Short mmCIF file of C-alpha atoms in Angstrom, two decimals:
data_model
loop_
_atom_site.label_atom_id
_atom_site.label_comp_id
_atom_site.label_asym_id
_atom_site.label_seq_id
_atom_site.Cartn_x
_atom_site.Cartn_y
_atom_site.Cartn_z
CA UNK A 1 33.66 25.69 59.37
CA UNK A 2 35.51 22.14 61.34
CA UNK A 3 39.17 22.37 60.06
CA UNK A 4 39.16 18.55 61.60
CA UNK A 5 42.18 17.03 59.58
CA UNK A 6 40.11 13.36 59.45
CA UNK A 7 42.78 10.26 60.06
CA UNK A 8 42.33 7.24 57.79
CA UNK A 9 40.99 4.26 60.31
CA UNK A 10 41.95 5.97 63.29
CA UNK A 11 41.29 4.06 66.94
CA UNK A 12 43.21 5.43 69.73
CA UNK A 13 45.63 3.22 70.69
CA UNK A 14 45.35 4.50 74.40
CA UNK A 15 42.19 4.37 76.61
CA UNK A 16 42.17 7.88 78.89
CA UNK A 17 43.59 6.77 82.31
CA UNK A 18 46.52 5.41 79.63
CA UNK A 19 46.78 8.39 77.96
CA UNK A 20 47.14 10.33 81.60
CA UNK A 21 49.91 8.07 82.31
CA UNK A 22 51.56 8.74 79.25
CA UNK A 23 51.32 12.32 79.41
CA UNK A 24 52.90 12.05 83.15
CA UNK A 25 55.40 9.98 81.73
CA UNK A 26 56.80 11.97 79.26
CA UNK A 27 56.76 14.86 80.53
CA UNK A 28 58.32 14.46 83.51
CA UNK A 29 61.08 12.11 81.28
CA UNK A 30 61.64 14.24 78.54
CA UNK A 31 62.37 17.59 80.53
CA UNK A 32 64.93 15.54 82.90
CA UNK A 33 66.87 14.12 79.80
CA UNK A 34 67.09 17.77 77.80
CA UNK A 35 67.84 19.75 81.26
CA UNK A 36 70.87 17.35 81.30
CA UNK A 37 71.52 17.27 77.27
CA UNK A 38 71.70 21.13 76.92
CA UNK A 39 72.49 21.92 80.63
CA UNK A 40 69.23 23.82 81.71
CA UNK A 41 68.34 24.47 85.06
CA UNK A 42 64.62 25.22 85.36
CA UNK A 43 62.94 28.80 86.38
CA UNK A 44 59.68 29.99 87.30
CA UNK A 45 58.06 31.98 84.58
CA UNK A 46 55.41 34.76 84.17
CA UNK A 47 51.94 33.93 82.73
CA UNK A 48 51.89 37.82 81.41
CA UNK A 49 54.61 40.40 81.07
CA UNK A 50 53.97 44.77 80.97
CA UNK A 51 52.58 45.96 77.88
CA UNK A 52 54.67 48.30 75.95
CA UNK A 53 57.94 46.76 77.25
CA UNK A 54 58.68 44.72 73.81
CA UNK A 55 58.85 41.86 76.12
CA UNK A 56 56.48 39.82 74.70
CA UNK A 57 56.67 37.20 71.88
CA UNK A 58 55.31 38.69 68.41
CA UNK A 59 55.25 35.67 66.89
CA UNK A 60 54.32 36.60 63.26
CA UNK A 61 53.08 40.54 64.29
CA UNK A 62 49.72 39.99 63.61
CA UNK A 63 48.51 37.94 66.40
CA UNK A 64 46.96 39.78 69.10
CA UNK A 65 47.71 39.52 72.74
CA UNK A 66 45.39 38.78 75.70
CA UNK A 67 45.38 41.90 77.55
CA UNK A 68 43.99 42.87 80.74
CA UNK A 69 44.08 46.20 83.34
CA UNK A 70 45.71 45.92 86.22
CA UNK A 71 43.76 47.78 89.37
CA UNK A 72 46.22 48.21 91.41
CA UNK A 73 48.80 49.90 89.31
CA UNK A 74 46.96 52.62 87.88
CA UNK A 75 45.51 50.50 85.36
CA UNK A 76 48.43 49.79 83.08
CA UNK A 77 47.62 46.85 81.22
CA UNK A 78 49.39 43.31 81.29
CA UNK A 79 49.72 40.97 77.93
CA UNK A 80 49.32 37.11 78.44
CA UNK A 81 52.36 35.59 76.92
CA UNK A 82 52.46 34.36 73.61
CA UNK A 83 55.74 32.54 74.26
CA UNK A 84 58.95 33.44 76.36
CA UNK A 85 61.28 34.07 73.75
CA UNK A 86 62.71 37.51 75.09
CA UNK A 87 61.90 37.11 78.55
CA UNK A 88 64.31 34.52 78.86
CA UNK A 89 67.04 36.35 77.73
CA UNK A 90 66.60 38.98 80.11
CA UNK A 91 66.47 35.98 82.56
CA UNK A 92 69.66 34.70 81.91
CA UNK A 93 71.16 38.36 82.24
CA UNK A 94 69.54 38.57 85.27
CA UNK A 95 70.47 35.38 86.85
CA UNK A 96 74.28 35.94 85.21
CA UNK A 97 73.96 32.45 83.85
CA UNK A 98 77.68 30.88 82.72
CA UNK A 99 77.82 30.68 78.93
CA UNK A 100 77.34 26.90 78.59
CA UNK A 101 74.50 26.63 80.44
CA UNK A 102 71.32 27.68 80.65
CA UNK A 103 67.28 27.53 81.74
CA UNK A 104 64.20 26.13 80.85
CA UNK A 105 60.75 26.71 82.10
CA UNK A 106 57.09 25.43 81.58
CA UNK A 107 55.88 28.18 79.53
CA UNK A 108 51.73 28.45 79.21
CA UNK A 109 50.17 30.83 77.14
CA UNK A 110 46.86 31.89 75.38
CA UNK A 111 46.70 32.17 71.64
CA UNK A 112 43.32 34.01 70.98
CA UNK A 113 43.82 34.16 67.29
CA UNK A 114 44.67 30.95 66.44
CA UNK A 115 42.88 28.97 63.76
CA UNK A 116 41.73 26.06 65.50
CA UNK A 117 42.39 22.44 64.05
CA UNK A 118 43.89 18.81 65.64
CA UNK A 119 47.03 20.70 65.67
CA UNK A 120 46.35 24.49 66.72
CA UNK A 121 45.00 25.59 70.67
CA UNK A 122 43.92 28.28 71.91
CA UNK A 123 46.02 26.86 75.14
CA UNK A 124 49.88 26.68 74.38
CA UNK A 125 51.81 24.89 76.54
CA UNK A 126 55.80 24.04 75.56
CA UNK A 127 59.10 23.69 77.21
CA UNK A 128 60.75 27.16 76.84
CA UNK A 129 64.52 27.29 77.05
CA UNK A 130 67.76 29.66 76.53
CA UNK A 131 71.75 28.79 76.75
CA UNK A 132 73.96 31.74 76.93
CA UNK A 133 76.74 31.09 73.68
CA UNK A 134 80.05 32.58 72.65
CA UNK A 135 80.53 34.78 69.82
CA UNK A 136 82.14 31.91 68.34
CA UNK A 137 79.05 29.68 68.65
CA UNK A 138 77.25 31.99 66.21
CA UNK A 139 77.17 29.14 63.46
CA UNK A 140 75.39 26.95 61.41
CA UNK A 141 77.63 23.83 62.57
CA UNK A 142 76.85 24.83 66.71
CA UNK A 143 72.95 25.27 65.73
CA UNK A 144 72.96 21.53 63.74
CA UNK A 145 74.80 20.09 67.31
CA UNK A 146 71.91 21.47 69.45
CA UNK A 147 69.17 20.51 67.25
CA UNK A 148 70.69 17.25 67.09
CA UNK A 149 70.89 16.74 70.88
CA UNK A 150 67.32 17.49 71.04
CA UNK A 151 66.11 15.53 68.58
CA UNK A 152 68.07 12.85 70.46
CA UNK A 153 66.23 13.62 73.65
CA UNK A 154 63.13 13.36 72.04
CA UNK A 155 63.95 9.22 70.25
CA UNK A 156 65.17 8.44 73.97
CA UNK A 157 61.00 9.27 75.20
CA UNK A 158 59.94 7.35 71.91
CA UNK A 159 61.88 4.50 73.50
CA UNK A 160 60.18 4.66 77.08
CA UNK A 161 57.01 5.27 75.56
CA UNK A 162 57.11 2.66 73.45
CA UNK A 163 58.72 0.15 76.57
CA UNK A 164 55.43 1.33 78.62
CA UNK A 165 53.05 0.99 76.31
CA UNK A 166 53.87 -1.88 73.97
CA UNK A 167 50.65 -1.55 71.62
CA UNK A 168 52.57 1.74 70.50
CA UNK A 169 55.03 1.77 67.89
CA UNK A 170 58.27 3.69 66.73
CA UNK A 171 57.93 5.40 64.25
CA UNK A 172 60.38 8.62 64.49
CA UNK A 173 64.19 7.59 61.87
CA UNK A 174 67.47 7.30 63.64
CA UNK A 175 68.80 10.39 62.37
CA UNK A 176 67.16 14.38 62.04
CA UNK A 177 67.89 15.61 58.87
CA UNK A 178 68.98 19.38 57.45
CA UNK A 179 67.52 21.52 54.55
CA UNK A 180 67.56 25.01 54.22
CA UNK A 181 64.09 26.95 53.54
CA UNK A 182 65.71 28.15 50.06
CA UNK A 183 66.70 24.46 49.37
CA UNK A 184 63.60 23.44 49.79
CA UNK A 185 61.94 25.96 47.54
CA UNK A 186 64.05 25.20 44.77
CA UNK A 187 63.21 21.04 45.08
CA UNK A 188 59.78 21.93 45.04
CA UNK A 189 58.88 25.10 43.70
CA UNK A 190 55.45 24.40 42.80
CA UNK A 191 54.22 23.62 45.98
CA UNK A 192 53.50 25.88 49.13
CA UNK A 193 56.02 26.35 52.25
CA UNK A 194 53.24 23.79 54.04
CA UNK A 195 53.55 21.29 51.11
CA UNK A 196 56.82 21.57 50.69
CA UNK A 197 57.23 20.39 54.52
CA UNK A 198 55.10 17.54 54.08
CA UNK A 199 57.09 16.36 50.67
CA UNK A 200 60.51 16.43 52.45
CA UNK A 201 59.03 14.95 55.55
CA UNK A 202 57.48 12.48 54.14
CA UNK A 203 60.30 12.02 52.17
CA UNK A 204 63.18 11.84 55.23
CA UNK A 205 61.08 11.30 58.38
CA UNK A 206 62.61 14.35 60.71
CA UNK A 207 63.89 17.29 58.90
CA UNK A 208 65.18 20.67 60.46
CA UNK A 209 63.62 23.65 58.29
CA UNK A 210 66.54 26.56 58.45
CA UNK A 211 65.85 30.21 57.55
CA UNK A 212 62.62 31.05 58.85
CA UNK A 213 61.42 34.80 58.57
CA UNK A 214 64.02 35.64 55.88
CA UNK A 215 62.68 35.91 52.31
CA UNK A 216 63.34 33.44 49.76
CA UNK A 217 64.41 33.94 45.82
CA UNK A 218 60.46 34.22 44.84
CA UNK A 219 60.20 36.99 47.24
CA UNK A 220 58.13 34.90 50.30
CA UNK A 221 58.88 34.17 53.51
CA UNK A 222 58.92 30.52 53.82
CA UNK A 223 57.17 31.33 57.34
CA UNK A 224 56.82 34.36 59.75
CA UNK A 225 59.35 34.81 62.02
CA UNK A 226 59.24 38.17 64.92
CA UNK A 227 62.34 40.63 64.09
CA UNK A 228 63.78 40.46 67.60
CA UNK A 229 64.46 36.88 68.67
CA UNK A 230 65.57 34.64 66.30
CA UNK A 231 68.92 35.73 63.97
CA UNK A 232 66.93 34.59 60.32
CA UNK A 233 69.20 37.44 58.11
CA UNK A 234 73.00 36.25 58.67
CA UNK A 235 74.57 34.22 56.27
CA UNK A 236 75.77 31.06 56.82
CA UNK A 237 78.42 28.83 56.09
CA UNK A 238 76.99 27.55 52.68
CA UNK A 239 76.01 30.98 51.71
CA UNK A 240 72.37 30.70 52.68
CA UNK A 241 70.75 32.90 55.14
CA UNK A 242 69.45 31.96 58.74
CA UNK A 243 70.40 30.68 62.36
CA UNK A 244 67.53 29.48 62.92
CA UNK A 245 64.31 26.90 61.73
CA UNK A 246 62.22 24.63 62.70
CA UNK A 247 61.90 20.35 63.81
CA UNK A 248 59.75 18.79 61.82
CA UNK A 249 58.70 15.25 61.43
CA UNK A 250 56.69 13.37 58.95
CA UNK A 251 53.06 11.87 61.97
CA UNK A 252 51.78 8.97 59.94
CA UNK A 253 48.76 9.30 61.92
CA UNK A 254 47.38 12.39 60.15
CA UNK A 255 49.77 11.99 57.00
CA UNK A 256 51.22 15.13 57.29
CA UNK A 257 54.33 16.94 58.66
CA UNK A 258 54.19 17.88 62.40
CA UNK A 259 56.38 21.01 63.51
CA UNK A 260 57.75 20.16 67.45
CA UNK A 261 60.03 22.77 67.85
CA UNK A 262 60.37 26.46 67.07
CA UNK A 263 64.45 27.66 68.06
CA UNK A 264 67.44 29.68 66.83
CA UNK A 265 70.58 31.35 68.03
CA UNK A 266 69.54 34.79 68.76
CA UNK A 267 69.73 38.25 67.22
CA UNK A 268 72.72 40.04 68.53
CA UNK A 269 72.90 44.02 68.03
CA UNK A 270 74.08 43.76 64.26
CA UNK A 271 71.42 41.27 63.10
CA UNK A 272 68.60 43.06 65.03
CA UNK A 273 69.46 46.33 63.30
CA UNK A 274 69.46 44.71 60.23
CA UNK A 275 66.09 42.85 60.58
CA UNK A 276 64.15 45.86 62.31
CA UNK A 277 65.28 47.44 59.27
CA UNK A 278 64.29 44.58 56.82
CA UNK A 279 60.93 44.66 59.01
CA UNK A 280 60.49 48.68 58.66
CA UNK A 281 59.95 48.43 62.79
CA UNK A 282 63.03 50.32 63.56
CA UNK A 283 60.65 52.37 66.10
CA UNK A 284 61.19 49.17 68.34
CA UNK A 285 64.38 50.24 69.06
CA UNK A 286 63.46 52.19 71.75
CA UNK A 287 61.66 49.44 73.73
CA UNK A 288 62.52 48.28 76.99
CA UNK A 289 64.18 44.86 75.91
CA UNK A 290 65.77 46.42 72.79
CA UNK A 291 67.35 49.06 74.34
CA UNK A 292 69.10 46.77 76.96
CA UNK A 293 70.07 44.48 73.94
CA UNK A 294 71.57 47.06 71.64
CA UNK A 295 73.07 48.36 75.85
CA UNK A 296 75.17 45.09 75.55
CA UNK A 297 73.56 43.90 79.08
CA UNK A 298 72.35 40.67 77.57
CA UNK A 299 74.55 37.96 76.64
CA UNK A 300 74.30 36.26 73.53
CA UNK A 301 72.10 32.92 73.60
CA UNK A 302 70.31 30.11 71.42
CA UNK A 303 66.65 29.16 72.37
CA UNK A 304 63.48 28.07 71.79
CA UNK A 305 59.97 26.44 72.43
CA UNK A 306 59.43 22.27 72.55
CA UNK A 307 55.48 21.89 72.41
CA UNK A 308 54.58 19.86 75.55
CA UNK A 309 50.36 18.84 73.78
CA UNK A 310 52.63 18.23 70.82
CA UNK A 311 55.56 15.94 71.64
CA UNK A 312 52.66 13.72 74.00
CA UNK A 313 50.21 13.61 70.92
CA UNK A 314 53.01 12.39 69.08
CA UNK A 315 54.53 9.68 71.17
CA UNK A 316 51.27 8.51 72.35
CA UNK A 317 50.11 8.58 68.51
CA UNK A 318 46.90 10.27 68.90
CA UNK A 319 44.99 12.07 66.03
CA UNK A 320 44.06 15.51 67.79
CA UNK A 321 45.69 17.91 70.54
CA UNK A 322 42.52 18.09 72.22
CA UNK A 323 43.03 13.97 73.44
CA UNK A 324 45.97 15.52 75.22
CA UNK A 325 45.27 19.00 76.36
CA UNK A 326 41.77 19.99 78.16
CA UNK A 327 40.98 23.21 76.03
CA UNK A 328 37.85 25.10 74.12
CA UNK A 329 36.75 23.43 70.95
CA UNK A 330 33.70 24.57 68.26
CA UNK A 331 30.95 22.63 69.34
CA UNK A 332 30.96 21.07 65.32
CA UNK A 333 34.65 19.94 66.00
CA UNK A 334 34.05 18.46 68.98
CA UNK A 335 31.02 17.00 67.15
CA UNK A 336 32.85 16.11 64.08
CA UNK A 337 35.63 14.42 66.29
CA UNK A 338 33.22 12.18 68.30
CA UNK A 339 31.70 11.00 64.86
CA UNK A 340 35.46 9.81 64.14
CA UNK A 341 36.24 7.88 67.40
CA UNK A 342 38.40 10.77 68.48
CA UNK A 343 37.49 11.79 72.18
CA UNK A 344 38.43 15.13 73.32
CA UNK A 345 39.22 16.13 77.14
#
């Protein structure tokens, strides 16, 4: 069954050799201004990592990786990256990165398991990126400065966008906004995680989402979140749990909240233990990128994934991922979406 979220009216504002501009555009702007904001320096990255190494991205634990033999090394078997969320960290270990600065890297992946929709690919493309942090940095007020400078980043590309194409318009407020997942139960607590992002977005425009994995007061998870990444158990200044959440704005194109950005200061050795616990995985301990971890040879870092498809379907206001990204689509979506004016590549 066509999960096609159908836009009111929609027309895309864009013809296609447009929209190819725009993607150029922005892409090649928006990496150059948060390279600069965050100091990043971009790396090459893997399209698949060892199996069995704890390397790979989790993601919720359910979804499964694209795996494949490999002939010439006995036939161990590689995983297709679901993002680079650990690999990165390693990176910066590797490349004894100063704490202040960082990488980022064009991070591709395949998502076999995704449910497909104008929001959800099989093909996941993003900006991946890792700063090495003090022990000090470990806080609520450090995490609201990055996401901040990002979210900055990402009205400057409005702006250009917006200067190139003048048929578009701004949409995206002035300022990001802050709630905490609990928070946001407790204004809404008849409605689901998903509807309670679309309330408060469509209530304050851009909203960070903090404290995703943990489990709220009614016993949920607000959203999954993998055990070994992101810190989602430590309590923060205002008692509430988490390091870590979630940009989200309120894209009047679909009526509905958009999520651009997945990113948290990482697990260190106390708050892994604690979730792997929390997670009944303490097995995982004894993985390759756990063991180096809990080894103190990586340094302690904040991170995470900027959706490339997503940010350009955003700024160049267009109704489905598919007008951005060429990709596999059910042959009733792609029917569905040519009945509502929405061309796919």
């Amino acid at each position: 069954m066509s999960k096609v979220i159908e836009p009111k009216g929609y027309k895309a504002v864009l013809d296609m050799r447009q929209t190819e501009h725009g993607i150029k555009l922005i892409k090649e702007f928006f990496q150059q201004n948060i390279s600069t904001e965050l100091r990043l320096r971009r790396v090459t990255a893997p399209l698949f990592v060892l199996q069995g190494l704890g390397i790979n991205d989790d993601l919720n634990g359910i979804e499964r990786p694209v795996t494949f033999p490999i002939k010439d090394m006995g036939e161990q078997r590689a995983e297709v990256v679901h993002s680079l969320a650990k690999w990165k960290r390693l990176t910066l270990a590797e490349q004894e990165v100063e704490r202040g600065y960082g990488i980022y890297t064009d991070m591709n992946a395949i998502r076999a398991d995704e449910e497909l929709d104008n929001l959800h690919s099989l093909y996941v493309d993003q900006w991946d990126w890792e700063a090495v942090i003090g022990r000090e940095d470990r806080t609520l007020t450090f995490l609201k400065d990055v996401v901040t400078r990002i979210y900055a980043a990402i009205r400057r590309t409005e702006y250009l966008t917006c200067e190139t194409f003048p048929q578009l318009k701004p949409f995206l407020p002035e300022q990001i906004r802050f709630i905490h997942a609990e928070e946001l139960l407790q204004r809404y607590p008849t409605l689901t995680p998903k509807e309670r992002e679309d309330a408060i977005c469509r209530e304050w425009g851009a909203v960070f989402v903090i404290g995703i994995g943990g489990r709220l007061s009614n016993g949920e998870k607000h959203d999954g979140r993998a055990a070994d990444y992101d810190d989602w158990s430590t309590v923060a200044e205002n008692g509430l749990e988490g390091l870590n959440g979630d940009i989200l704005i309120w894209y009047p194109v679909l009526e509905r909240s958009f999520e651009l950005s997945s990113m948290g200061i990482r697990v260190d050795k106390e708050s892994l233990l604690r979730q792997l616990a929390i997670e009944h995985q303490e097995e995982r301990k004894e993985l390759y990128f756990h063991r180096q971890l809990l080894s103190d040879r990586l340094p302690l870092s904040i991170g995470g994934g900027i959706g490339q498809s997503r940010l350009c379907m955003v700024l160049l206001q267009k109704a489905h991922i598919g007008e951005i990204q060429a990709s596999i689509w059910p042959d009733e979506m792609r029917e569905e979406c040519r009945k509502l004016g929405i061309r796919l590549i």
